[in-house]
Amino acid sequence: MFSLLNCVPRRLNRLPLRCKPSSLYAATQMSHSKATWGYSKEDGPATWAKLLDIKVGKKQSPIDIVRASAVFDESLKSLKFSYPGFENAKLENNGHTVQFSPTGENTSEASCGPVTNKYKLAQFHFHWGENNDVGSEHTVDGKPYSGELHLVHYNTDLYSSAAEALTQKDGLMVFGIFLK
């Protein structure tokens, strides 16, 4: 049995930033698209709005986390994760990354923190580069990490599937974890 508890840092519930469930909407929608996209000047974030019917805004990927302007919000409740494990799952190369998706029974969820609804794990995937100097989708003070893990959840209180939630502003919640 596979368990995500081995992948999630113990202090994940102490993230110093207030985030919205829609923060990674554009990148997640792009990852489900058949469009050709990437991170270069020709197919990077500045071109994503042209590739799909998505809006461009400050709450979309990629995000540069600027430590000097980050604010810890003490009023937020701690995030709660319940990842009991999976009996069945699909691991695939989707053309952009390696993606793990639970199949069958899936009771893995995240709740609390900045949200009031429950979000079920839909999939997780990785971002990496051609060397250890680049690879993460997001940056901290302009500097990338070697890689990044995205845990993609969908809102089960409002939507019956990840596909239904994908196009909704409050449909997804994605946790990005930097990898070294």
PDB file of C-alpha atoms in Angstrom:
ATOM      1  CA  MET A   1       0.000   0.000   0.000  1.00  0.00           C
ATOM      2  CA  PHE A   2       1.301   3.443  -0.953  1.00  0.00           C
ATOM      3  CA  SER A   3       1.029   6.278   1.558  1.00  0.00           C
ATOM      4  CA  LEU A   4       1.610   9.967   0.904  1.00  0.00           C
ATOM      5  CA  LEU A   5       2.585  10.497   4.515  1.00  0.00           C
ATOM      6  CA  ASN A   6       6.122   9.594   3.497  1.00  0.00           C
ATOM      7  CA  CYS A   7       6.112  12.430   0.932  1.00  0.00           C
ATOM      8  CA  VAL A   8       4.586  15.268   2.950  1.00  0.00           C
ATOM      9  CA  PRO A   9       6.857  17.276   5.254  1.00  0.00           C
ATOM     10  CA  ARG A  10       5.877  17.121   8.922  1.00  0.00           C
ATOM     11  CA  ARG A  11       5.704  20.923   9.187  1.00  0.00           C
ATOM     12  CA  LEU A  12       3.504  21.439   6.121  1.00  0.00           C
ATOM     13  CA  ASN A  13       0.757  22.884   8.317  1.00  0.00           C
ATOM     14  CA  ARG A  14       3.018  25.812   9.230  1.00  0.00           C
ATOM     15  CA  LEU A  15       3.144  27.443   5.812  1.00  0.00           C
ATOM     16  CA  PRO A  16       3.758  31.182   6.323  1.00  0.00           C
ATOM     17  CA  LEU A  17       1.524  32.323   3.485  1.00  0.00           C
ATOM     18  CA  ARG A  18      -2.180  32.820   3.003  1.00  0.00           C
ATOM     19  CA  CYS A  19      -3.145  31.057  -0.215  1.00  0.00           C
ATOM     20  CA  LYS A  20      -6.344  30.614  -2.177  1.00  0.00           C
ATOM     21  CA  PRO A  21      -7.588  27.349  -3.709  1.00  0.00           C
ATOM     22  CA  SER A  22      -7.363  28.961  -7.154  1.00  0.00           C
ATOM     23  CA  SER A  23      -3.661  29.818  -6.821  1.00  0.00           C
ATOM     24  CA  LEU A  24      -2.484  27.135  -9.213  1.00  0.00           C
ATOM     25  CA  TYR A  25      -5.572  26.989 -11.419  1.00  0.00           C
ATOM     26  CA  ALA A  26      -3.854  27.949 -14.667  1.00  0.00           C
ATOM     27  CA  ALA A  27      -0.990  25.476 -14.419  1.00  0.00           C
ATOM     28  CA  THR A  28      -3.267  22.629 -13.380  1.00  0.00           C
ATOM     29  CA  GLN A  29      -5.650  23.353 -16.231  1.00  0.00           C
ATOM     30  CA  MET A  30      -2.696  23.480 -18.617  1.00  0.00           C
ATOM     31  CA  SER A  31      -1.405  20.134 -17.360  1.00  0.00           C
ATOM     32  CA  HIS A  32      -4.711  18.536 -18.368  1.00  0.00           C
ATOM     33  CA  SER A  33      -4.627  20.172 -21.778  1.00  0.00           C
ATOM     34  CA  LYS A  34      -3.452  18.694 -25.058  1.00  0.00           C
ATOM     35  CA  ALA A  35      -1.951  22.097 -25.940  1.00  0.00           C
ATOM     36  CA  THR A  36       1.797  22.445 -26.401  1.00  0.00           C
ATOM     37  CA  TRP A  37       3.165  24.484 -23.513  1.00  0.00           C
ATOM     38  CA  GLY A  38       6.272  24.788 -21.401  1.00  0.00           C
ATOM     39  CA  TYR A  39       8.425  27.311 -19.572  1.00  0.00           C
ATOM     40  CA  SER A  40      10.512  28.829 -22.371  1.00  0.00           C
ATOM     41  CA  LYS A  41       9.949  32.287 -23.853  1.00  0.00           C
ATOM     42  CA  GLU A  42       8.053  30.766 -26.790  1.00  0.00           C
ATOM     43  CA  ASP A  43       5.652  28.560 -24.795  1.00  0.00           C
ATOM     44  CA  GLY A  44       5.992  29.820 -21.206  1.00  0.00           C
ATOM     45  CA  PRO A  45       3.604  31.428 -18.724  1.00  0.00           C
ATOM     46  CA  ALA A  46       3.249  34.644 -20.756  1.00  0.00           C
ATOM     47  CA  THR A  47       1.688  32.597 -23.589  1.00  0.00           C
ATOM     48  CA  TRP A  48      -0.594  30.319 -21.535  1.00  0.00           C
ATOM     49  CA  ALA A  49      -3.687  32.538 -21.784  1.00  0.00           C
ATOM     50  CA  LYS A  50      -3.499  32.242 -25.581  1.00  0.00           C
ATOM     51  CA  LEU A  51      -3.292  28.439 -25.449  1.00  0.00           C
ATOM     52  CA  LEU A  52      -6.423  27.891 -23.351  1.00  0.00           C
ATOM     53  CA  ASP A  53      -9.420  29.896 -22.302  1.00  0.00           C
ATOM     54  CA  ILE A  54      -7.800  30.995 -19.044  1.00  0.00           C
ATOM     55  CA  LYS A  55      -7.482  34.366 -17.432  1.00  0.00           C
ATOM     56  CA  VAL A  56      -4.159  35.941 -16.593  1.00  0.00           C
ATOM     57  CA  GLY A  57      -3.826  37.150 -13.025  1.00  0.00           C
ATOM     58  CA  LYS A  58      -1.747  37.378  -9.879  1.00  0.00           C
ATOM     59  CA  LYS A  59      -3.223  34.190  -8.374  1.00  0.00           C
ATOM     60  CA  GLN A  60      -1.909  31.887 -11.080  1.00  0.00           C
ATOM     61  CA  SER A  61       1.246  29.922 -11.705  1.00  0.00           C
ATOM     62  CA  PRO A  62       4.083  30.444 -11.681  1.00  0.00           C
ATOM     63  CA  ILE A  63       4.349  32.345  -8.410  1.00  0.00           C
ATOM     64  CA  ASP A  64       7.494  34.002  -7.058  1.00  0.00           C
ATOM     65  CA  ILE A  65       7.300  33.909  -3.253  1.00  0.00           C
ATOM     66  CA  VAL A  66       9.030  37.045  -1.994  1.00  0.00           C
ATOM     67  CA  ARG A  67      10.034  36.393   1.605  1.00  0.00           C
ATOM     68  CA  ALA A  68      10.265  40.078   2.520  1.00  0.00           C
ATOM     69  CA  SER A  69       6.584  40.583   1.674  1.00  0.00           C
ATOM     70  CA  ALA A  70       5.244  37.235   2.937  1.00  0.00           C
ATOM     71  CA  VAL A  71       2.802  37.597   5.821  1.00  0.00           C
ATOM     72  CA  PHE A  72       2.089  34.916   8.403  1.00  0.00           C
ATOM     73  CA  ASP A  73      -1.641  34.850   9.152  1.00  0.00           C
ATOM     74  CA  GLU A  74      -2.099  33.621  12.728  1.00  0.00           C
ATOM     75  CA  SER A  75      -5.883  33.492  12.292  1.00  0.00           C
ATOM     76  CA  LEU A  76      -5.656  30.569   9.854  1.00  0.00           C
ATOM     77  CA  LYS A  77      -6.337  27.125  11.234  1.00  0.00           C
ATOM     78  CA  SER A  78      -3.743  24.419  10.685  1.00  0.00           C
ATOM     79  CA  LEU A  79      -4.120  22.352   7.554  1.00  0.00           C
ATOM     80  CA  LYS A  80      -5.375  18.825   8.116  1.00  0.00           C
ATOM     81  CA  PHE A  81      -4.280  15.984   5.869  1.00  0.00           C
ATOM     82  CA  SER A  82      -5.709  12.494   5.841  1.00  0.00           C
ATOM     83  CA  TYR A  83      -3.802  10.231   3.445  1.00  0.00           C
ATOM     84  CA  PRO A  84      -4.548   6.680   4.611  1.00  0.00           C
ATOM     85  CA  GLY A  85      -3.096   5.022   1.505  1.00  0.00           C
ATOM     86  CA  PHE A  86      -4.300   3.563  -1.778  1.00  0.00           C
ATOM     87  CA  GLU A  87      -5.019   0.025  -2.895  1.00  0.00           C
ATOM     88  CA  ASN A  88      -5.089   0.981  -6.585  1.00  0.00           C
ATOM     89  CA  ALA A  89      -3.559   3.835  -8.538  1.00  0.00           C
ATOM     90  CA  LYS A  90      -2.372   4.809 -11.994  1.00  0.00           C
ATOM     91  CA  LEU A  91       1.166   6.061 -12.645  1.00  0.00           C
ATOM     92  CA  GLU A  92       1.667   7.611 -16.070  1.00  0.00           C
ATOM     93  CA  ASN A  93       3.868   9.800 -18.214  1.00  0.00           C
ATOM     94  CA  ASN A  94       1.367  12.394 -19.465  1.00  0.00           C
ATOM     95  CA  GLY A  95       3.861  14.055 -21.803  1.00  0.00           C
ATOM     96  CA  HIS A  96       4.846  16.770 -19.327  1.00  0.00           C
ATOM     97  CA  THR A  97       5.513  14.880 -16.098  1.00  0.00           C
ATOM     98  CA  VAL A  98       5.070  11.705 -14.110  1.00  0.00           C
ATOM     99  CA  GLN A  99       1.569  11.718 -12.638  1.00  0.00           C
ATOM    100  CA  PHE A 100       0.107   9.516  -9.882  1.00  0.00           C
ATOM    101  CA  SER A 101      -3.699   9.238  -9.715  1.00  0.00           C
ATOM    102  CA  PRO A 102      -5.631   7.137  -7.180  1.00  0.00           C
ATOM    103  CA  THR A 103      -8.223   4.838  -8.729  1.00  0.00           C
ATOM    104  CA  GLY A 104     -11.128   3.159  -6.985  1.00  0.00           C
ATOM    105  CA  GLU A 105     -11.636   3.915  -3.284  1.00  0.00           C
ATOM    106  CA  ASN A 106      -9.989   7.209  -2.339  1.00  0.00           C
ATOM    107  CA  THR A 107     -10.496   8.767   1.086  1.00  0.00           C
ATOM    108  CA  SER A 108      -7.419  11.020   0.985  1.00  0.00           C
ATOM    109  CA  GLU A 109      -8.293  14.621   1.731  1.00  0.00           C
ATOM    110  CA  ALA A 110      -7.115  18.003   2.960  1.00  0.00           C
ATOM    111  CA  SER A 111      -9.165  20.509   4.944  1.00  0.00           C
ATOM    112  CA  CYS A 112      -9.019  23.566   7.240  1.00  0.00           C
ATOM    113  CA  GLY A 113      -6.276  26.121   6.782  1.00  0.00           C
ATOM    114  CA  PRO A 114      -7.592  28.947   4.570  1.00  0.00           C
ATOM    115  CA  VAL A 115     -10.587  26.916   3.296  1.00  0.00           C
ATOM    116  CA  THR A 116     -13.888  25.753   4.764  1.00  0.00           C
ATOM    117  CA  ASN A 117     -14.596  22.885   2.358  1.00  0.00           C
ATOM    118  CA  LYS A 118     -13.042  19.428   2.091  1.00  0.00           C
ATOM    119  CA  TYR A 119     -10.744  18.664  -0.820  1.00  0.00           C
ATOM    120  CA  LYS A 120      -9.997  15.135  -2.043  1.00  0.00           C
ATOM    121  CA  LEU A 121      -6.637  14.212  -3.551  1.00  0.00           C
ATOM    122  CA  ALA A 122      -7.105  13.876  -7.325  1.00  0.00           C
ATOM    123  CA  GLN A 123      -3.459  13.360  -8.325  1.00  0.00           C
ATOM    124  CA  PHE A 124       0.078  14.397  -7.691  1.00  0.00           C
ATOM    125  CA  HIS A 125       2.808  15.180 -10.168  1.00  0.00           C
ATOM    126  CA  PHE A 126       6.339  16.504 -10.316  1.00  0.00           C
ATOM    127  CA  HIS A 127       8.163  19.347 -12.022  1.00  0.00           C
ATOM    128  CA  TRP A 128      11.910  19.114 -12.664  1.00  0.00           C
ATOM    129  CA  GLY A 129      14.486  20.577 -14.997  1.00  0.00           C
ATOM    130  CA  GLU A 130      17.437  19.473 -17.054  1.00  0.00           C
ATOM    131  CA  ASN A 131      19.797  20.010 -14.098  1.00  0.00           C
ATOM    132  CA  ASN A 132      19.626  20.648 -10.336  1.00  0.00           C
ATOM    133  CA  ASP A 133      19.747  24.435 -10.767  1.00  0.00           C
ATOM    134  CA  VAL A 134      16.234  24.685 -12.226  1.00  0.00           C
ATOM    135  CA  GLY A 135      13.073  22.649 -12.216  1.00  0.00           C
ATOM    136  CA  SER A 136      10.499  24.027  -9.811  1.00  0.00           C
ATOM    137  CA  GLU A 137       7.517  25.788 -11.314  1.00  0.00           C
ATOM    138  CA  HIS A 138       7.533  28.394  -8.560  1.00  0.00           C
ATOM    139  CA  THR A 139      10.438  30.329  -7.088  1.00  0.00           C
ATOM    140  CA  VAL A 140      11.445  31.877  -3.762  1.00  0.00           C
ATOM    141  CA  ASP A 141      12.978  35.331  -4.103  1.00  0.00           C
ATOM    142  CA  GLY A 142      13.425  34.624  -7.815  1.00  0.00           C
ATOM    143  CA  LYS A 143      15.388  31.409  -7.278  1.00  0.00           C
ATOM    144  CA  PRO A 144      14.079  28.018  -8.449  1.00  0.00           C
ATOM    145  CA  TYR A 145      14.490  24.709  -6.638  1.00  0.00           C
ATOM    146  CA  SER A 146      15.650  21.469  -8.258  1.00  0.00           C
ATOM    147  CA  GLY A 147      12.070  20.246  -8.438  1.00  0.00           C
ATOM    148  CA  GLU A 148       8.554  20.607  -7.111  1.00  0.00           C
ATOM    149  CA  LEU A 149       5.809  18.202  -6.047  1.00  0.00           C
ATOM    150  CA  HIS A 150       2.189  19.289  -6.605  1.00  0.00           C
ATOM    151  CA  LEU A 151      -0.571  17.618  -4.596  1.00  0.00           C
ATOM    152  CA  VAL A 152      -3.758  18.430  -6.535  1.00  0.00           C
ATOM    153  CA  HIS A 153      -7.056  18.249  -4.607  1.00  0.00           C
ATOM    154  CA  TYR A 154     -10.619  18.988  -5.715  1.00  0.00           C
ATOM    155  CA  ASN A 155     -13.517  20.433  -3.707  1.00  0.00           C
ATOM    156  CA  THR A 156     -15.782  17.504  -2.764  1.00  0.00           C
ATOM    157  CA  ASP A 157     -18.323  19.676  -0.959  1.00  0.00           C
ATOM    158  CA  LEU A 158     -19.279  21.398  -4.217  1.00  0.00           C
ATOM    159  CA  TYR A 159     -18.189  19.077  -7.048  1.00  0.00           C
ATOM    160  CA  SER A 160     -18.561  15.368  -7.740  1.00  0.00           C
ATOM    161  CA  SER A 161     -15.293  14.930  -9.649  1.00  0.00           C
ATOM    162  CA  ALA A 162     -11.944  16.548 -10.350  1.00  0.00           C
ATOM    163  CA  ALA A 163     -13.001  17.048 -13.978  1.00  0.00           C
ATOM    164  CA  GLU A 164     -16.069  19.021 -12.871  1.00  0.00           C
ATOM    165  CA  ALA A 165     -14.028  21.079 -10.379  1.00  0.00           C
ATOM    166  CA  LEU A 166     -11.197  21.828 -12.835  1.00  0.00           C
ATOM    167  CA  THR A 167     -12.835  24.832 -14.477  1.00  0.00           C
ATOM    168  CA  GLN A 168     -14.265  26.335 -11.278  1.00  0.00           C
ATOM    169  CA  LYS A 169     -12.628  29.149  -9.309  1.00  0.00           C
ATOM    170  CA  ASP A 170     -13.118  27.256  -6.016  1.00  0.00           C
ATOM    171  CA  GLY A 171     -12.693  23.800  -7.513  1.00  0.00           C
ATOM    172  CA  LEU A 172      -9.035  23.011  -6.887  1.00  0.00           C
ATOM    173  CA  MET A 173      -6.523  23.349  -4.093  1.00  0.00           C
ATOM    174  CA  VAL A 174      -2.905  22.531  -4.923  1.00  0.00           C
ATOM    175  CA  PHE A 175      -0.036  22.214  -2.470  1.00  0.00           C
ATOM    176  CA  GLY A 176       3.383  22.840  -3.963  1.00  0.00           C
ATOM    177  CA  ILE A 177       6.365  21.348  -2.142  1.00  0.00           C
ATOM    178  CA  PHE A 178       9.873  22.336  -3.198  1.00  0.00           C
ATOM    179  CA  LEU A 179      12.384  19.520  -3.738  1.00  0.00           C
ATOM    180  CA  LYS A 180      16.178  19.726  -3.461  1.00  0.00           C
TER     181      LYS A 180
END
